[in-house]
CSV table of N, CA, C and O in Angstrom, one decimal:
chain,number,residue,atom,x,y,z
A,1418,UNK,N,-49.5,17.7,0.4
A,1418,UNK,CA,-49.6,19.1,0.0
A,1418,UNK,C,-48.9,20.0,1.1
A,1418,UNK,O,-49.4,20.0,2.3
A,1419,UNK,N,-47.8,20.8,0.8
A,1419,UNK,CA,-47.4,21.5,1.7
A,1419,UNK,C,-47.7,22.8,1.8
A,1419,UNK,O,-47.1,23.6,2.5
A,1420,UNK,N,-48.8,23.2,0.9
A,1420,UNK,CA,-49.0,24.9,0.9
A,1420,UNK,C,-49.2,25.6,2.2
A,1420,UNK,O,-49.7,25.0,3.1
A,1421,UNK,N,-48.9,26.3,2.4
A,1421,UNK,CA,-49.0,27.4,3.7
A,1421,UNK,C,-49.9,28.2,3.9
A,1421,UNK,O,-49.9,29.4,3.9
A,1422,UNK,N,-50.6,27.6,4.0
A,1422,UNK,CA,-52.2,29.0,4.0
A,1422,UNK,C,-52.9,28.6,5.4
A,1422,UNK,O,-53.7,27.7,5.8
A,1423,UNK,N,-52.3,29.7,5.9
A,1423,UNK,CA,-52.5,29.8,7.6
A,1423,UNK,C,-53.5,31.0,7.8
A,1423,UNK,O,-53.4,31.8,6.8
A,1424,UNK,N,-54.4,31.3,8.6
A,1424,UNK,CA,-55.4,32.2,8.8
A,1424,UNK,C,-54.9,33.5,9.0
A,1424,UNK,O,-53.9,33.4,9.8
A,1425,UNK,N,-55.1,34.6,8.8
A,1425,UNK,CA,-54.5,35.9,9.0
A,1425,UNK,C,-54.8,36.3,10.3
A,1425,UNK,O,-56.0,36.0,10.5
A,1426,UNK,N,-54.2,36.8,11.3
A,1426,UNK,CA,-54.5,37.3,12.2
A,1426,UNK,C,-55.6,38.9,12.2
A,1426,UNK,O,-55.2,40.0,11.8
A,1427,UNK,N,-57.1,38.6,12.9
A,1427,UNK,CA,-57.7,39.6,12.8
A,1427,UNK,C,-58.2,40.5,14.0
A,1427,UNK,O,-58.3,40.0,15.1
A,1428,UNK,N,-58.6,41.7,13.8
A,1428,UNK,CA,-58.8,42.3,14.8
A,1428,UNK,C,-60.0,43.0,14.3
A,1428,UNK,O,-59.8,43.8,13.4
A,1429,UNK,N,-61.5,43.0,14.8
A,1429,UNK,CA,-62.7,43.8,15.0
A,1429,UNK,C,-62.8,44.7,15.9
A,1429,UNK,O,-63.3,44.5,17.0
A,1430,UNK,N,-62.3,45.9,15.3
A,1430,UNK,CA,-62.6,46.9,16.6
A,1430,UNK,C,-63.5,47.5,16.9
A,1430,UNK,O,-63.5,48.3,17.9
A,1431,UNK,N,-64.7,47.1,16.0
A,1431,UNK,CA,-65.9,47.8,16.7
A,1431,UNK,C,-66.4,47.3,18.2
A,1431,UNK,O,-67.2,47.7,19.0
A,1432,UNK,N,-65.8,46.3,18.2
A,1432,UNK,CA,-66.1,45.4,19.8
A,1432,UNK,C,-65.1,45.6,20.4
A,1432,UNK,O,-64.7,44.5,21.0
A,1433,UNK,N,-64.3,46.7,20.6
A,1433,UNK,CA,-63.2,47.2,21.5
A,1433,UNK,C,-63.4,48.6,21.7
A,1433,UNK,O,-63.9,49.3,20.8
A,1434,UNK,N,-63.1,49.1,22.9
A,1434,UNK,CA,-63.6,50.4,23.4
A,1434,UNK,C,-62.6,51.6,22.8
A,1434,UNK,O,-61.5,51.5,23.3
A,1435,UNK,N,-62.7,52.5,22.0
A,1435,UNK,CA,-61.9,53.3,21.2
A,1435,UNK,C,-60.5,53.1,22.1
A,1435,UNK,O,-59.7,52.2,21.8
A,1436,UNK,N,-60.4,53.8,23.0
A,1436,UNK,CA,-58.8,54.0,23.9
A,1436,UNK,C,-57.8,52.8,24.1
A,1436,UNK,O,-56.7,52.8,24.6
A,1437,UNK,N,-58.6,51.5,23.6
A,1437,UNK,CA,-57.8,50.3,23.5
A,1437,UNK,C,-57.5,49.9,22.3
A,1437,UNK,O,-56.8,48.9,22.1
A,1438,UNK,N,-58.0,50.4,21.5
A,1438,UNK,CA,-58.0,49.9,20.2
A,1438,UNK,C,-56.5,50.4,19.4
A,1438,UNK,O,-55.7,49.7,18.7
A,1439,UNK,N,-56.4,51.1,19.5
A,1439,UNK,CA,-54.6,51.3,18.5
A,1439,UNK,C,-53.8,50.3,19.5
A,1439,UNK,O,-52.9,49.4,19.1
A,1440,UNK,N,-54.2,50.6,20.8
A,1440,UNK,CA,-52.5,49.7,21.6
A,1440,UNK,C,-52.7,48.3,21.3
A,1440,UNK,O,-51.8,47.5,21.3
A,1441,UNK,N,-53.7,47.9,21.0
A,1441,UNK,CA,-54.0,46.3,20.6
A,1441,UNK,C,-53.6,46.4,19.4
A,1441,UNK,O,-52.9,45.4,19.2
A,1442,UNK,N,-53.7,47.0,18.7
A,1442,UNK,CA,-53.6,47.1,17.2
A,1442,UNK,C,-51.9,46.9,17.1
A,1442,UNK,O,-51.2,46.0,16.6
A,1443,UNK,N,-51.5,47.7,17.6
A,1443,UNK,CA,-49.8,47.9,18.0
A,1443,UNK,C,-49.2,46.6,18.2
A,1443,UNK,O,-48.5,46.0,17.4
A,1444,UNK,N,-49.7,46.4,19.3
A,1444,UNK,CA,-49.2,44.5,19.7
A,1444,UNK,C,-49.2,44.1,19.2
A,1444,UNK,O,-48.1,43.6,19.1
A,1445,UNK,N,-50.2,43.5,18.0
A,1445,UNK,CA,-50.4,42.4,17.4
A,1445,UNK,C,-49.7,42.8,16.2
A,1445,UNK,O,-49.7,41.9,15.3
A,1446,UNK,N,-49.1,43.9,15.8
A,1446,UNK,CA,-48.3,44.4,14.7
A,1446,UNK,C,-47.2,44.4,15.2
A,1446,UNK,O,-46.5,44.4,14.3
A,1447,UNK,N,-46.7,44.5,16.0
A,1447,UNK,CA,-45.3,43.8,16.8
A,1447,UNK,C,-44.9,42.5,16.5
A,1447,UNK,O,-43.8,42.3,16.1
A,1448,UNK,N,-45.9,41.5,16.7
A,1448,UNK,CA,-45.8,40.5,16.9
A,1448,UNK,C,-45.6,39.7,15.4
A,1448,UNK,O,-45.0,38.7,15.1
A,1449,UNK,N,-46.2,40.6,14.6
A,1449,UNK,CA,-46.4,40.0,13.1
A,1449,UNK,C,-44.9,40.2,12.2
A,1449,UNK,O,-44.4,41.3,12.2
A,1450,UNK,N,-44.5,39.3,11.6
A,1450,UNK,CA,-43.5,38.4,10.8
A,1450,UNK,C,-43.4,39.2,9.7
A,1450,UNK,O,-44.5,39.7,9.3
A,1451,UNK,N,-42.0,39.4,9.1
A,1451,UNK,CA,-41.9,39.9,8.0
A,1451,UNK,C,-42.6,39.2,7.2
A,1451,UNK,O,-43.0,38.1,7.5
A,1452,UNK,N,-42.9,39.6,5.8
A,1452,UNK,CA,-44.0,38.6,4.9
A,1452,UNK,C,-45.1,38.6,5.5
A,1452,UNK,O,-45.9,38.2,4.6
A,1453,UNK,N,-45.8,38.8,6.6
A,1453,UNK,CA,-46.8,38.3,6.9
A,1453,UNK,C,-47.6,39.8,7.5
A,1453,UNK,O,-47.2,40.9,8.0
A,1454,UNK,N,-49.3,39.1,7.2
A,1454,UNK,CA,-50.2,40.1,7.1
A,1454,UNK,C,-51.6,39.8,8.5
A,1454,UNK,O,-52.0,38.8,9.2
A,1455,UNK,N,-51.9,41.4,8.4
A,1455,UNK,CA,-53.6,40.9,9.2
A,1455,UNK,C,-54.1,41.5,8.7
A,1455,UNK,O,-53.6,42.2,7.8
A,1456,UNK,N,-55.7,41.6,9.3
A,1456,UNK,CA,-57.0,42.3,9.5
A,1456,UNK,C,-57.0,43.2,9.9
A,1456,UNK,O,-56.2,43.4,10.8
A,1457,UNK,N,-58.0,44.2,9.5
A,1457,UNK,CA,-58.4,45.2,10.6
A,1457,UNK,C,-59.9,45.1,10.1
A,1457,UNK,O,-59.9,45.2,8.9
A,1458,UNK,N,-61.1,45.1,10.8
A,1458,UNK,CA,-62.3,45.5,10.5
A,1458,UNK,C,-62.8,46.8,11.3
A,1458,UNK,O,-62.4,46.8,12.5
A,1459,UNK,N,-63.3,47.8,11.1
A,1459,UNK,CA,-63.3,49.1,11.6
A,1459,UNK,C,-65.0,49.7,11.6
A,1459,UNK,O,-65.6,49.1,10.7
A,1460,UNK,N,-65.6,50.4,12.1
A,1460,UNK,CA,-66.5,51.2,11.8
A,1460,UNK,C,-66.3,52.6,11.0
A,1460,UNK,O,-67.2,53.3,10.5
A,1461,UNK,N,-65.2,52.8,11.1
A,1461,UNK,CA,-64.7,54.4,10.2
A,1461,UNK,C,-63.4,54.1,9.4
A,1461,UNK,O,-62.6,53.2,9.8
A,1462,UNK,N,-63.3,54.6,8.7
A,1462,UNK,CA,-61.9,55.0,8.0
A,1462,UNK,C,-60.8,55.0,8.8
A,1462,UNK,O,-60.7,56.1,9.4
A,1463,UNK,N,-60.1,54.5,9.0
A,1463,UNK,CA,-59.0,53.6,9.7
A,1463,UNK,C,-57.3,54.9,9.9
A,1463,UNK,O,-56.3,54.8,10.5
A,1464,UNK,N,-57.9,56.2,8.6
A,1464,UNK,CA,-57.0,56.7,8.0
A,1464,UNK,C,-56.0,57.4,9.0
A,1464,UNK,O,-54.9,57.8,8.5
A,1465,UNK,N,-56.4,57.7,11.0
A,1465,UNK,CA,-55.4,57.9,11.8
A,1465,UNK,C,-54.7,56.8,12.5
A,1465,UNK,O,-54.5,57.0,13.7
A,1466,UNK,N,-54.3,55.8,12.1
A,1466,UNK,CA,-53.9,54.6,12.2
A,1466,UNK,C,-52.7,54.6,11.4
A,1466,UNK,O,-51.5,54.5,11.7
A,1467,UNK,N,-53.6,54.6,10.0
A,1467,UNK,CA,-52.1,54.6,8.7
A,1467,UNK,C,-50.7,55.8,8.9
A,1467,UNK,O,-49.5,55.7,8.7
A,1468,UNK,N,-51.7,57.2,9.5
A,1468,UNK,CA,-50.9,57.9,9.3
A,1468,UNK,C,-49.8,58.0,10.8
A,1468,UNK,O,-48.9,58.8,11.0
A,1469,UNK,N,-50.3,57.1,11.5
A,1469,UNK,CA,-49.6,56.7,12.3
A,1469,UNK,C,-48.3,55.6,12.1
A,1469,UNK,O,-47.2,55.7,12.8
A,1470,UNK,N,-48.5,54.6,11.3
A,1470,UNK,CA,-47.7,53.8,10.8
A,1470,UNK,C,-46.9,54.4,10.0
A,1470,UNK,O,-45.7,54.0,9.9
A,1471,UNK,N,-47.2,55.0,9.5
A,1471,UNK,CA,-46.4,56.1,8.1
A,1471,UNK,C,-45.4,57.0,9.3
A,1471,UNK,O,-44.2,56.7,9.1
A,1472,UNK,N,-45.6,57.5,10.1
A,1472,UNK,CA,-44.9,58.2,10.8
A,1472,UNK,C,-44.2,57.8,11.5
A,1472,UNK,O,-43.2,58.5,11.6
A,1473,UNK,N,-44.3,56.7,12.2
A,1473,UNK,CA,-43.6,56.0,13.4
A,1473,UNK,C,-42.4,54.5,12.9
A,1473,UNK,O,-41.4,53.9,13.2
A,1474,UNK,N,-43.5,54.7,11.9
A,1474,UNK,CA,-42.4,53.2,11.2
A,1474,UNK,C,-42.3,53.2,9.7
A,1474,UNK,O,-42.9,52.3,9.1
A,1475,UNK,N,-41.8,53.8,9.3
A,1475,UNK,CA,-42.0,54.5,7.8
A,1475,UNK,C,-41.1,53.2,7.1
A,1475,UNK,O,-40.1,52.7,7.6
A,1476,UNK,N,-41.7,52.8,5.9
A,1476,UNK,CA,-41.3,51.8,5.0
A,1476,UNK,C,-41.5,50.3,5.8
A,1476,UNK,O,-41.0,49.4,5.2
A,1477,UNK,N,-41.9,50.1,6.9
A,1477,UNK,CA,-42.1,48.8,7.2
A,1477,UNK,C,-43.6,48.0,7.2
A,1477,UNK,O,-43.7,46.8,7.5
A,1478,UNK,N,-44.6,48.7,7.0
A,1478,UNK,CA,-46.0,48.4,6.2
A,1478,UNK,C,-46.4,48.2,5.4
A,1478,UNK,O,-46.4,49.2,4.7
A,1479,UNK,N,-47.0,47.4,5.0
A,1479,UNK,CA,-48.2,48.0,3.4
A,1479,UNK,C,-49.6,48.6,4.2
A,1479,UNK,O,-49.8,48.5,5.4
A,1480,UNK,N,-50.3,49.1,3.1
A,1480,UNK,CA,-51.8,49.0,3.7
A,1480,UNK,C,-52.6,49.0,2.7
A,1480,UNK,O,-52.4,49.6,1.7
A,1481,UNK,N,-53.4,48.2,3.0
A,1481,UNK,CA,-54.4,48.0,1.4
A,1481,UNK,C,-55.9,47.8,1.9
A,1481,UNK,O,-56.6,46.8,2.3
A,1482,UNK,N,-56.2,49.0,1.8
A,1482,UNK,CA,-57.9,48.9,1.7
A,1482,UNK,C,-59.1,47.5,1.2
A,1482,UNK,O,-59.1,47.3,0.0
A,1483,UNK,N,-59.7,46.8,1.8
A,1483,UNK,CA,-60.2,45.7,1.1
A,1483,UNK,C,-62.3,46.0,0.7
A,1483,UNK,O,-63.1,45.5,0.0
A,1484,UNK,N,-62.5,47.1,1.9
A,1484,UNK,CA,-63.6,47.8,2.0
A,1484,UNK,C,-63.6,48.7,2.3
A,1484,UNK,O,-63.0,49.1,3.3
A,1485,UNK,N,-64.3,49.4,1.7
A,1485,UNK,CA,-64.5,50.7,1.9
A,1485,UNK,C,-65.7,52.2,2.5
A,1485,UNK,O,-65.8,53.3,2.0
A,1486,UNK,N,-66.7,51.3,3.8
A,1486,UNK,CA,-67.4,52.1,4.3
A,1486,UNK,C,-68.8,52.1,2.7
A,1486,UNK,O,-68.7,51.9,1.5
A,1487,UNK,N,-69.6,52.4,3.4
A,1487,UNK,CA,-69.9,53.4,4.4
A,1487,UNK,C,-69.9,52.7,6.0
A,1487,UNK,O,-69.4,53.4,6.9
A,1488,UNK,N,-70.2,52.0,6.1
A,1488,UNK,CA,-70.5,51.0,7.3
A,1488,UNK,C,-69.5,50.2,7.9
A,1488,UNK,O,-69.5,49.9,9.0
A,1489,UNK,N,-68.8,49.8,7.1
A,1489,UNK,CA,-67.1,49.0,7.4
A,1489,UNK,C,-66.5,49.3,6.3
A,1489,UNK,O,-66.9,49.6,5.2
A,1490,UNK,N,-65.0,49.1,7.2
A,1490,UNK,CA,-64.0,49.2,6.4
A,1490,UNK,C,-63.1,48.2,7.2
A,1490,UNK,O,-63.1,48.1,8.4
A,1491,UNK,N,-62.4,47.5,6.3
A,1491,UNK,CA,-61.5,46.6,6.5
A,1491,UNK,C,-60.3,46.6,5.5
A,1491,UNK,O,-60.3,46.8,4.3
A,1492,UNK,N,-59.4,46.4,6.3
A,1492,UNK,CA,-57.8,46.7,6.0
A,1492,UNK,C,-57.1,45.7,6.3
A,1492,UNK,O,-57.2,45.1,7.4
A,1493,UNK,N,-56.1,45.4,5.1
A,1493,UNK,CA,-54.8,44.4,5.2
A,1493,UNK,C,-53.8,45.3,5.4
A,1493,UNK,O,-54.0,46.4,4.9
A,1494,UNK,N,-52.9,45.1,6.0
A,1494,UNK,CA,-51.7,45.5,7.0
A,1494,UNK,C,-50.8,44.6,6.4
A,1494,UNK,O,-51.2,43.4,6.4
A,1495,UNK,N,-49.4,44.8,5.8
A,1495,UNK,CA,-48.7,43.9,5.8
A,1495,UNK,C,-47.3,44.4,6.4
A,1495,UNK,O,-46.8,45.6,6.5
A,1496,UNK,N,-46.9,43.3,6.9
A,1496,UNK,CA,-45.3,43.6,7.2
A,1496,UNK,C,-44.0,43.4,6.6
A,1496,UNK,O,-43.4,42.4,6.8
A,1497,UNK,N,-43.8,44.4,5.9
A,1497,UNK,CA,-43.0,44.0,4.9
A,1497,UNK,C,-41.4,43.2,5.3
A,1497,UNK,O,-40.9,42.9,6.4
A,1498,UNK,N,-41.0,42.9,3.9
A,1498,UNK,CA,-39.8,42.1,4.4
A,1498,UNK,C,-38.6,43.1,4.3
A,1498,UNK,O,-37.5,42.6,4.4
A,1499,UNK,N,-38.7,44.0,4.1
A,1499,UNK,CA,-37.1,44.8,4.2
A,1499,UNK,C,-36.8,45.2,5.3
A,1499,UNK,O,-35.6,45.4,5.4
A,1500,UNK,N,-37.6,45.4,6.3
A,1500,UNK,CA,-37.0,44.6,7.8
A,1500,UNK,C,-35.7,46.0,8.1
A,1500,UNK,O,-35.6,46.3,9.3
A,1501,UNK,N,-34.8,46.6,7.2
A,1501,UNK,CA,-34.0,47.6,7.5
A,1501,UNK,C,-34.5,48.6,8.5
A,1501,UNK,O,-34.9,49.7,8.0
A,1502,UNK,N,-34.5,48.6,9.5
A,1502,UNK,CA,-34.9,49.7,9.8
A,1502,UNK,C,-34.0,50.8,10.9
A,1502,UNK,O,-33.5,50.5,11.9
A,1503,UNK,N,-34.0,52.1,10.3
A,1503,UNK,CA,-33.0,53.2,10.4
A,1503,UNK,C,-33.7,53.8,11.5
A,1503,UNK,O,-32.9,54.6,12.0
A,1504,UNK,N,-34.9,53.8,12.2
A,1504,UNK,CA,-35.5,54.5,12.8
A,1504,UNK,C,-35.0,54.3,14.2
A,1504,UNK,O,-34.0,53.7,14.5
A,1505,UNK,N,-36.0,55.2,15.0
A,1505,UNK,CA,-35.6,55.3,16.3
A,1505,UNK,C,-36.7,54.2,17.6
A,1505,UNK,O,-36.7,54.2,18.8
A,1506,UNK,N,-37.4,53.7,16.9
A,1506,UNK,CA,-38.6,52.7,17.0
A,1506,UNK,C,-38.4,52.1,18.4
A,1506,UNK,O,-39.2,52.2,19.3
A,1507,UNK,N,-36.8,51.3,18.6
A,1507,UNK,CA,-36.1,50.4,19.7
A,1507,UNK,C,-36.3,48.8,19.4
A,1507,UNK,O,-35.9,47.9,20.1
A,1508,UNK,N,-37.3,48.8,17.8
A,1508,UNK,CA,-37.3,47.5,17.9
A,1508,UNK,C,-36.1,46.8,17.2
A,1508,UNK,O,-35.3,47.2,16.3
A,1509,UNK,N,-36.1,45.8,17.9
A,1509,UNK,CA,-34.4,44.9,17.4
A,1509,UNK,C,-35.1,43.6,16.5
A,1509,UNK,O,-35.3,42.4,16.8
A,1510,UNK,N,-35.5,44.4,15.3
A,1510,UNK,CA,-35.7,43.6,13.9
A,1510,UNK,C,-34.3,43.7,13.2
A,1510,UNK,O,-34.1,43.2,12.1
């Protein structure tokens, strides 16, 4: 069986101290492959994050809500595969 079903890369930030939590978040979204997705588990609405990804890297995300508070919220993050990117980012995708 050759299926590919590899573990998603996750990140719980309620066990990370606010001021670290987006740059960690960043890295590990650097690092992640076109096609391919993570986690986010959150104590709040995640929603100055997205609108950070919408801004800084417009068309290279998904985001899809999987929970929705009151108490957690967790988010799939995907990285899309159209990989074009016109921006001013510096990354050499």
């Amino acid at each position: 069986m050759t299926e590919q079903h590899q573990e998603k890369p996750s990140i719980d930030v309620r066990v990370i101290p606010p001021r670290e939590r987006h740059p960690r978040i960043f890295g590990m979204l650097g690092a992640l492959l076109p096609g391919k997705s993570m986690l986010i588990t959150s104590d709040h609405d995640p929603r100055p994050l997205h609108y950070q990804l919408e801004t800084n890297f417009p068309g290279q995300f998904g985001w899809d809500y999987l929970e929705q508070g009151p108490e957690v919220w967790r988010v799939e993050i995907d990285r899309l595969e159209d990989g074009g990117c016109d921006c001013c980012c510096g990354s050499d995708h």
